[in-house]
mmCIF file with all atom_site columns, C-alpha atoms in Angstrom:
data_model
loop_
_atom_site.group_PDB
_atom_site.id
_atom_site.type_symbol
_atom_site.label_atom_id
_atom_site.label_alt_id
_atom_site.label_comp_id
_atom_site.label_asym_id
_atom_site.label_entity_id
_atom_site.label_seq_id
_atom_site.pdbx_PDB_ins_code
_atom_site.Cartn_x
_atom_site.Cartn_y
_atom_site.Cartn_z
_atom_site.occupancy
_atom_site.B_iso_or_equiv
_atom_site.pdbx_formal_charge
_atom_site.auth_seq_id
_atom_site.auth_comp_id
_atom_site.auth_asym_id
_atom_site.auth_atom_id
_atom_site.pdbx_PDB_model_num
ATOM 1   C CA . ASN W 1 1   ? 47.266 69.670 42.603 1.00 89.00 ? 1066 ASN W CA 1
ATOM 2   C CA . TYR W 1 2   ? 45.649 67.002 40.589 1.00 89.00 ? 1067 TYR W CA 1
ATOM 3   C CA . SER W 1 3   ? 41.967 66.717 40.638 1.00 91.00 ? 1068 SER W CA 1
ATOM 4   C CA . LEU W 1 4   ? 39.253 64.829 38.729 1.00 93.00 ? 1069 LEU W CA 1
ATOM 5   C CA . PRO W 1 5   ? 37.122 66.543 35.765 1.00 92.00 ? 1070 PRO W CA 1
ATOM 6   C CA . GLY W 1 6   ? 33.806 67.844 36.767 1.00 91.00 ? 1071 GLY W CA 1
ATOM 7   C CA . GLY W 1 7   ? 31.989 70.718 38.009 1.00 90.00 ? 1072 GLY W CA 1
ATOM 8   C CA . ARG W 1 8   ? 28.555 71.989 39.100 1.00 91.00 ? 1073 ARG W CA 1
ATOM 9   C CA . ASN W 1 9   ? 25.293 71.248 37.461 1.00 93.00 ? 1074 ASN W CA 1
ATOM 10  C CA . GLU W 1 10  ? 23.608 74.202 35.031 1.00 94.00 ? 1075 GLU W CA 1
ATOM 11  C CA . GLN W 1 11  ? 20.219 74.643 36.020 1.00 93.00 ? 1076 GLN W CA 1
ATOM 12  C CA . TYR W 1 12  ? 18.692 72.162 33.276 1.00 94.00 ? 1077 TYR W CA 1
ATOM 13  C CA . GLU W 1 13  ? 20.961 69.064 33.837 1.00 95.00 ? 1078 GLU W CA 1
ATOM 14  C CA . TYR W 1 14  ? 21.100 65.923 35.314 1.00 97.00 ? 1079 TYR W CA 1
ATOM 15  C CA . ALA W 1 15  ? 24.258 64.768 37.177 1.00 96.00 ? 1080 ALA W CA 1
ATOM 16  C CA . LYS W 1 16  ? 25.608 62.578 34.161 1.00 97.00 ? 1081 LYS W CA 1
ATOM 17  C CA . ASP W 1 17  ? 24.787 65.461 31.595 1.00 97.00 ? 1082 ASP W CA 1
ATOM 18  C CA . SER W 1 18  ? 26.988 67.798 33.788 1.00 97.00 ? 1083 SER W CA 1
ATOM 19  C CA . LEU W 1 19  ? 29.524 65.373 33.795 1.00 97.00 ? 1084 LEU W CA 1
ATOM 20  C CA . ILE W 1 20  ? 29.641 64.454 29.956 1.00 97.00 ? 1085 ILE W CA 1
ATOM 21  C CA . ARG W 1 21  ? 29.656 68.112 29.470 1.00 97.00 ? 1086 ARG W CA 1
ATOM 22  C CA . GLU W 1 22  ? 32.363 68.852 32.067 1.00 95.00 ? 1087 GLU W CA 1
ATOM 23  C CA . THR W 1 23  ? 34.491 66.087 30.839 1.00 95.00 ? 1088 THR W CA 1
ATOM 24  C CA . ALA W 1 24  ? 34.229 67.187 27.318 1.00 96.00 ? 1089 ALA W CA 1
ATOM 25  C CA . GLU W 1 25  ? 34.904 70.966 28.066 1.00 95.00 ? 1090 GLU W CA 1
ATOM 26  C CA . GLU W 1 26  ? 37.906 70.259 30.358 1.00 94.00 ? 1091 GLU W CA 1
ATOM 27  C CA . ILE W 1 27  ? 39.730 67.583 28.997 1.00 93.00 ? 1092 ILE W CA 1
ATOM 28  C CA . GLY W 1 28  ? 38.252 66.756 25.522 1.00 95.00 ? 1093 GLY W CA 1
ATOM 29  C CA . ILE W 1 29  ? 37.094 63.389 26.345 1.00 94.00 ? 1094 ILE W CA 1
ATOM 30  C CA . GLN W 1 30  ? 33.581 62.268 25.208 1.00 97.00 ? 1095 GLN W CA 1
ATOM 31  C CA . VAL W 1 31  ? 31.477 59.738 27.370 1.00 97.00 ? 1096 VAL W CA 1
ATOM 32  C CA . VAL W 1 32  ? 27.853 58.772 26.905 1.00 97.00 ? 1097 VAL W CA 1
ATOM 33  C CA . ALA W 1 33  ? 25.222 58.598 29.806 1.00 97.00 ? 1098 ALA W CA 1
ATOM 34  C CA . LYS W 1 34  ? 24.850 54.832 29.307 1.00 98.00 ? 1099 LYS W CA 1
ATOM 35  C CA . ASP W 1 35  ? 28.052 54.083 30.011 1.00 98.00 ? 1100 ASP W CA 1
ATOM 36  C CA . LEU W 1 36  ? 28.484 55.869 33.264 1.00 98.00 ? 1101 LEU W CA 1
ATOM 37  C CA . GLU W 1 37  ? 27.968 54.050 36.656 1.00 97.00 ? 1102 GLU W CA 1
ATOM 38  C CA . LEU W 1 38  ? 27.631 55.745 39.902 1.00 98.00 ? 1103 LEU W CA 1
ATOM 39  C CA . ALA W 1 39  ? 30.842 54.862 41.641 1.00 96.00 ? 1104 ALA W CA 1
ATOM 40  C CA . HIS W 1 40  ? 30.829 57.083 44.919 1.00 97.00 ? 1105 HIS W CA 1
ATOM 41  C CA . VAL W 1 41  ? 28.850 59.534 47.016 1.00 97.00 ? 1106 VAL W CA 1
ATOM 42  C CA . LEU W 1 42  ? 30.855 62.027 49.001 1.00 96.00 ? 1107 LEU W CA 1
ATOM 43  C CA . HIS W 1 43  ? 29.231 64.289 51.595 1.00 96.00 ? 1108 HIS W CA 1
ATOM 44  C CA . LYS W 1 44  ? 31.995 67.123 52.386 1.00 94.00 ? 1109 LYS W CA 1
ATOM 45  C CA . LYS W 1 45  ? 32.052 69.901 54.731 1.00 90.00 ? 1110 LYS W CA 1
ATOM 46  C CA . THR W 1 46  ? 34.168 72.576 54.052 1.00 84.00 ? 1111 THR W CA 1
ATOM 47  C CA . ALA W 1 47  ? 34.636 76.153 55.823 1.00 80.00 ? 1112 ALA W CA 1
ATOM 48  C CA . ASN W 1 48  ? 32.159 77.342 53.013 1.00 83.00 ? 1113 ASN W CA 1
ATOM 49  C CA . GLY W 1 49  ? 29.206 74.944 53.743 1.00 88.00 ? 1114 GLY W CA 1
ATOM 50  C CA . GLN W 1 50  ? 28.499 71.626 52.611 1.00 92.00 ? 1115 GLN W CA 1
ATOM 51  C CA . ARG W 1 51  ? 28.082 69.579 49.273 1.00 92.00 ? 1116 ARG W CA 1
ATOM 52  C CA . ILE W 1 52  ? 27.380 66.250 48.147 1.00 95.00 ? 1117 ILE W CA 1
ATOM 53  C CA . THR W 1 53  ? 28.941 65.251 45.070 1.00 96.00 ? 1118 THR W CA 1
ATOM 54  C CA . LEU W 1 54  ? 28.605 62.160 42.832 1.00 97.00 ? 1119 LEU W CA 1
ATOM 55  C CA . TYR W 1 55  ? 31.543 60.425 41.337 1.00 97.00 ? 1120 TYR W CA 1
ATOM 56  C CA . PHE W 1 56  ? 30.946 58.381 38.210 1.00 97.00 ? 1121 PHE W CA 1
ATOM 57  C CA . LYS W 1 57  ? 32.842 55.549 36.403 1.00 96.00 ? 1122 LYS W CA 1
ATOM 58  C CA . THR W 1 58  ? 33.197 54.482 33.118 1.00 94.00 ? 1123 THR W CA 1
ATOM 59  C CA . ASN W 1 59  ? 35.415 51.578 30.826 1.00 93.00 ? 1124 ASN W CA 1
ATOM 60  C CA . ARG W 1 60  ? 34.350 53.474 27.648 1.00 95.00 ? 1125 ARG W CA 1
ATOM 61  C CA . TRP W 1 61  ? 35.135 57.015 26.016 1.00 94.00 ? 1126 TRP W CA 1
ATOM 62  C CA . GLU W 1 62  ? 36.721 58.631 22.890 1.00 97.00 ? 1127 GLU W CA 1
ATOM 63  C CA . GLY W 1 63  ? 39.185 61.217 22.509 1.00 95.00 ? 1128 GLY W CA 1
ATOM 64  C CA . ASP W 1 64  ? 42.488 62.136 23.780 1.00 93.00 ? 1129 ASP W CA 1
ATOM 65  C CA . VAL W 1 65  ? 43.354 63.765 27.314 1.00 91.00 ? 1130 VAL W CA 1
ATOM 66  C CA . THR W 1 66  ? 44.265 67.465 26.831 1.00 91.00 ? 1131 THR W CA 1
ATOM 67  C CA . VAL W 1 67  ? 44.046 70.442 28.751 1.00 92.00 ? 1132 VAL W CA 1
ATOM 68  C CA . LEU W 1 68  ? 41.079 72.733 27.388 1.00 93.00 ? 1133 LEU W CA 1
ATOM 69  C CA . GLU W 1 69  ? 40.646 75.296 30.054 1.00 92.00 ? 1134 GLU W CA 1
ATOM 70  C CA . PRO W 1 70  ? 44.638 76.406 30.383 1.00 91.00 ? 1135 PRO W CA 1
ATOM 71  C CA . GLU W 1 71  ? 43.441 79.208 32.748 1.00 92.00 ? 1136 GLU W CA 1
ATOM 72  C CA . LYS W 1 72  ? 42.470 76.515 35.116 1.00 89.00 ? 1137 LYS W CA 1
ATOM 73  C CA . PHE W 1 73  ? 44.568 73.656 34.749 1.00 89.00 ? 1138 PHE W CA 1
ATOM 74  C CA . VAL W 1 74  ? 48.448 72.865 33.960 1.00 88.00 ? 1139 VAL W CA 1
ATOM 75  C CA . LYS W 1 75  ? 48.332 69.467 33.342 1.00 90.00 ? 1140 LYS W CA 1
ATOM 76  C CA . ALA W 1 76  ? 45.846 66.480 32.441 1.00 90.00 ? 1141 ALA W CA 1
ATOM 77  C CA . THR W 1 77  ? 47.380 62.634 32.120 1.00 91.00 ? 1142 THR W CA 1
ATOM 78  C CA . TRP W 1 78  ? 46.031 59.260 33.178 1.00 90.00 ? 1143 TRP W CA 1
ATOM 79  C CA . PHE W 1 79  ? 47.605 57.486 36.388 1.00 90.00 ? 1144 PHE W CA 1
ATOM 80  C CA . PRO W 1 80  ? 46.915 54.036 37.649 1.00 90.00 ? 1145 PRO W CA 1
ATOM 81  C CA . LEU W 1 81  ? 44.586 53.947 40.789 1.00 89.00 ? 1146 LEU W CA 1
ATOM 82  C CA . THR W 1 82  ? 47.572 52.495 42.631 1.00 88.00 ? 1147 THR W CA 1
ATOM 83  C CA . SER W 1 83  ? 50.234 55.006 41.940 1.00 90.00 ? 1148 SER W CA 1
ATOM 84  C CA . LEU W 1 84  ? 48.482 58.524 42.309 1.00 90.00 ? 1149 LEU W CA 1
ATOM 85  C CA . PRO W 1 85  ? 50.895 61.428 42.285 1.00 89.00 ? 1150 PRO W CA 1
ATOM 86  C CA . ILE W 1 86  ? 51.898 63.006 45.856 1.00 91.00 ? 1151 ILE W CA 1
ATOM 87  C CA . ASN W 1 87  ? 49.953 66.139 44.865 1.00 90.00 ? 1152 ASN W CA 1
ATOM 88  C CA . THR W 1 88  ? 46.580 64.649 44.406 1.00 91.00 ? 1153 THR W CA 1
ATOM 89  C CA . THR W 1 89  ? 43.788 66.629 46.187 1.00 90.00 ? 1154 THR W CA 1
ATOM 90  C CA . SER W 1 90  ? 42.880 64.994 49.691 1.00 91.00 ? 1155 SER W CA 1
ATOM 91  C CA . THR W 1 91  ? 39.413 64.935 48.497 1.00 92.00 ? 1156 THR W CA 1
ATOM 92  C CA . VAL W 1 92  ? 40.306 62.769 45.274 1.00 92.00 ? 1157 VAL W CA 1
ATOM 93  C CA . LYS W 1 93  ? 42.627 60.538 47.513 1.00 93.00 ? 1158 LYS W CA 1
ATOM 94  C CA . HIS W 1 94  ? 39.736 60.215 49.622 1.00 93.00 ? 1159 HIS W CA 1
ATOM 95  C CA . VAL W 1 95  ? 37.132 59.273 47.361 1.00 95.00 ? 1160 VAL W CA 1
ATOM 96  C CA . LEU W 1 96  ? 39.282 56.806 45.220 1.00 94.00 ? 1161 LEU W CA 1
ATOM 97  C CA . THR W 1 97  ? 40.578 55.145 48.452 1.00 95.00 ? 1162 THR W CA 1
ATOM 98  C CA . GLN W 1 98  ? 36.779 54.676 49.369 1.00 95.00 ? 1163 GLN W CA 1
ATOM 99  C CA . PHE W 1 99  ? 35.944 53.547 45.619 1.00 95.00 ? 1164 PHE W CA 1
ATOM 100 C CA . GLN W 1 100 ? 38.640 50.983 45.777 1.00 95.00 ? 1165 GLN W CA 1
ATOM 101 C CA . LYS W 1 101 ? 37.112 49.701 49.283 1.00 95.00 ? 1166 LYS W CA 1
ATOM 102 C CA . GLY W 1 102 ? 33.558 49.058 47.408 1.00 96.00 ? 1167 GLY W CA 1
ATOM 103 C CA . LEU W 1 103 ? 32.380 51.650 49.411 1.00 96.00 ? 1168 LEU W CA 1
ATOM 104 C CA . MET W 1 104 ? 29.237 53.530 47.892 1.00 97.00 ? 1169 MET W CA 1
ATOM 105 C CA . TYR W 1 105 ? 29.225 56.538 50.426 1.00 97.00 ? 1170 TYR W CA 1
ATOM 106 C CA . SER W 1 106 ? 31.363 58.340 52.877 1.00 96.00 ? 1171 SER W CA 1
ATOM 107 C CA . GLU W 1 107 ? 31.490 61.651 54.559 1.00 94.00 ? 1172 GLU W CA 1
ATOM 108 C CA . PHE W 1 108 ? 34.858 64.211 54.350 1.00 92.00 ? 1173 PHE W CA 1
ATOM 109 C CA . SER W 1 109 ? 35.809 67.598 56.260 1.00 87.00 ? 1174 SER W CA 1
ATOM 110 C CA . LYS W 1 110 ? 39.240 69.236 56.270 1.00 68.00 ? 1175 LYS W CA 1
ATOM 111 C CA . LYS W 1 111 ? 39.472 67.186 59.686 1.00 64.00 ? 1176 LYS W CA 1
ATOM 112 C CA . GLY W 1 112 ? 39.510 63.896 57.700 1.00 53.00 ? 1177 GLY W CA 1
ATOM 113 C CA . ALA W 1 113 ? 36.926 61.402 56.790 1.00 50.00 ? 1178 ALA W CA 1
ATOM 114 C CA . THR W 1 114 ? 34.328 59.788 59.007 1.00 51.00 ? 1179 THR W CA 1
ATOM 115 C CA . HIS W 1 115 ? 32.917 56.604 58.464 1.00 47.00 ? 1180 HIS W CA 1
ATOM 116 C CA . ARG W 1 116 ? 29.441 55.482 59.922 1.00 48.00 ? 1181 ARG W CA 1
ATOM 117 C CA . VAL W 1 117 ? 27.876 52.205 60.222 1.00 46.00 ? 1182 VAL W CA 1
ATOM 118 C CA . CYS W 1 118 ? 23.932 51.309 61.182 1.00 47.00 ? 1183 CYS W CA 1
ATOM 119 C CA . LEU W 1 119 ? 24.142 48.149 63.268 1.00 50.00 ? 1184 LEU W CA 1
ATOM 120 C CA . LEU W 1 120 ? 21.113 46.144 64.408 1.00 47.00 ? 1185 LEU W CA 1
ATOM 121 C CA . TYR W 1 121 ? 20.963 43.651 67.468 1.00 40.00 ? 1186 TYR W CA 1
#
Protein backbone atom coordinates (compact mmCIF):
# COMPACT_ATOMS: atom_id res chain seq x y z
CA ASN A 1 0.00 0.00 0.00
CA TYR A 2 1.11 3.55 -0.71
CA SER A 3 2.24 5.65 2.22
CA LEU A 4 4.31 8.82 2.76
CA PRO A 5 8.03 9.06 3.44
CA GLY A 6 8.85 9.42 7.10
CA GLY A 7 9.77 7.56 10.22
CA ARG A 8 10.73 7.85 13.84
CA ASN A 9 12.98 10.51 15.29
CA GLU A 10 16.46 9.50 16.33
CA GLN A 11 17.35 10.51 19.89
CA TYR A 12 19.19 13.67 18.80
CA GLU A 13 16.69 14.83 16.16
CA TYR A 14 13.90 17.34 16.04
CA ALA A 15 10.91 16.52 13.83
CA LYS A 16 12.13 18.46 10.78
CA ASP A 17 15.59 16.89 11.03
CA SER A 18 13.98 13.46 11.07
CA LEU A 19 11.88 14.19 7.98
CA ILE A 20 14.91 15.56 6.11
CA ARG A 21 16.90 12.39 6.90
CA GLU A 22 14.06 9.94 6.22
CA THR A 23 13.12 11.57 2.90
CA ALA A 24 16.71 11.38 1.70
CA GLU A 25 17.13 7.79 2.91
CA GLU A 26 13.83 6.46 1.55
CA ILE A 27 13.25 8.29 -1.74
CA GLY A 28 16.38 10.30 -2.54
CA ILE A 29 14.74 13.71 -2.21
CA GLN A 30 16.57 16.53 -0.41
CA VAL A 31 14.54 19.10 1.51
CA VAL A 32 15.72 21.79 3.91
CA ALA A 33 14.21 22.81 7.25
CA LYS A 34 13.45 26.42 6.29
CA ASP A 35 11.18 25.20 3.45
CA LEU A 36 9.16 22.79 5.62
CA GLU A 37 5.82 23.98 6.99
CA LEU A 38 3.67 22.05 9.45
CA ALA A 39 0.62 20.81 7.54
CA HIS A 40 -1.17 18.46 9.94
CA VAL A 41 -0.95 16.78 13.34
CA LEU A 42 -2.48 13.33 13.72
CA HIS A 43 -3.23 11.58 17.00
CA LYS A 44 -3.62 7.92 16.12
CA LYS A 45 -4.68 5.03 18.32
CA THR A 46 -3.68 1.52 17.28
CA ALA A 47 -3.77 -1.92 18.86
CA ASN A 48 -0.17 -1.27 19.97
CA GLY A 49 -0.80 2.09 21.63
CA GLN A 50 -0.93 5.71 20.57
CA ARG A 51 1.22 8.02 18.53
CA ILE A 52 1.23 11.65 17.49
CA THR A 53 2.59 12.26 14.00
CA LEU A 54 3.59 15.61 12.51
CA TYR A 55 3.12 16.03 8.75
CA PHE A 56 5.03 18.73 6.90
CA LYS A 57 4.67 20.18 3.42
CA THR A 58 7.11 21.89 1.09
CA ASN A 59 7.08 23.37 -2.38
CA ARG A 60 10.86 23.01 -2.81
CA TRP A 61 13.03 19.92 -3.07
CA GLU A 62 15.94 18.55 -5.04
CA GLY A 63 16.45 15.14 -6.55
CA ASP A 64 14.43 12.53 -8.36
CA VAL A 65 12.10 10.15 -6.57
CA THR A 66 13.57 6.68 -6.38
CA VAL A 67 13.21 3.71 -4.03
CA LEU A 68 16.35 3.58 -1.89
CA GLU A 69 15.06 0.97 0.58
CA PRO A 70 13.87 -1.87 -1.68
CA GLU A 71 13.53 -4.19 1.33
CA LYS A 72 10.70 -1.89 2.54
CA PHE A 73 9.22 -0.34 -0.62
CA VAL A 74 8.46 -1.51 -4.15
CA LYS A 75 7.69 1.77 -5.90
CA ALA A 76 7.82 5.54 -5.29
CA THR A 77 6.05 8.04 -7.52
CA TRP A 78 4.13 11.32 -7.47
CA PHE A 79 0.31 11.48 -7.49
CA PRO A 80 -2.06 14.46 -7.60
CA LEU A 81 -3.85 14.96 -4.27
CA THR A 82 -7.14 14.57 -6.14
CA SER A 83 -6.15 11.25 -7.70
CA LEU A 84 -4.65 8.95 -5.06
CA PRO A 85 -4.31 5.24 -5.83
CA ILE A 86 -6.95 2.95 -4.36
CA ASN A 87 -4.30 1.16 -2.31
CA THR A 88 -3.23 4.26 -0.36
CA THR A 89 -3.19 3.50 3.37
CA SER A 90 -6.27 4.58 5.32
CA THR A 91 -4.12 6.76 7.56
CA VAL A 92 -2.62 8.66 4.62
CA LYS A 93 -6.04 9.06 2.98
CA HIS A 94 -7.38 10.45 6.24
CA VAL A 95 -4.48 12.88 6.75
CA LEU A 96 -4.56 14.19 3.16
CA THR A 97 -8.33 14.67 3.34
CA GLN A 98 -7.99 16.66 6.55
CA PHE A 99 -5.13 18.68 5.05
CA GLN A 100 -7.21 19.53 1.97
CA LYS A 101 -9.99 20.72 4.29
CA GLY A 102 -7.50 23.04 5.99
CA LEU A 103 -7.69 21.18 9.31
CA MET A 104 -4.45 21.22 11.31
CA TYR A 105 -5.36 18.45 13.79
CA SER A 106 -7.31 15.19 13.69
CA GLU A 107 -7.72 11.92 15.53
CA PHE A 108 -7.81 8.50 13.92
CA SER A 109 -8.18 4.89 14.97
CA LYS A 110 -8.94 1.59 13.31
CA LYS A 111 -12.60 2.44 13.86
CA GLY A 112 -12.21 5.67 11.88
CA ALA A 113 -11.75 9.35 12.47
CA THR A 114 -13.15 11.43 15.27
CA HIS A 115 -13.46 15.19 15.19
CA ARG A 116 -13.92 17.44 18.19
CA VAL A 117 -14.77 21.10 18.29
CA CYS A 118 -14.87 23.26 21.39
CA LEU A 119 -17.86 25.60 21.32
CA LEU A 120 -18.48 28.43 23.77
CA TYR A 121 -21.81 30.00 24.53
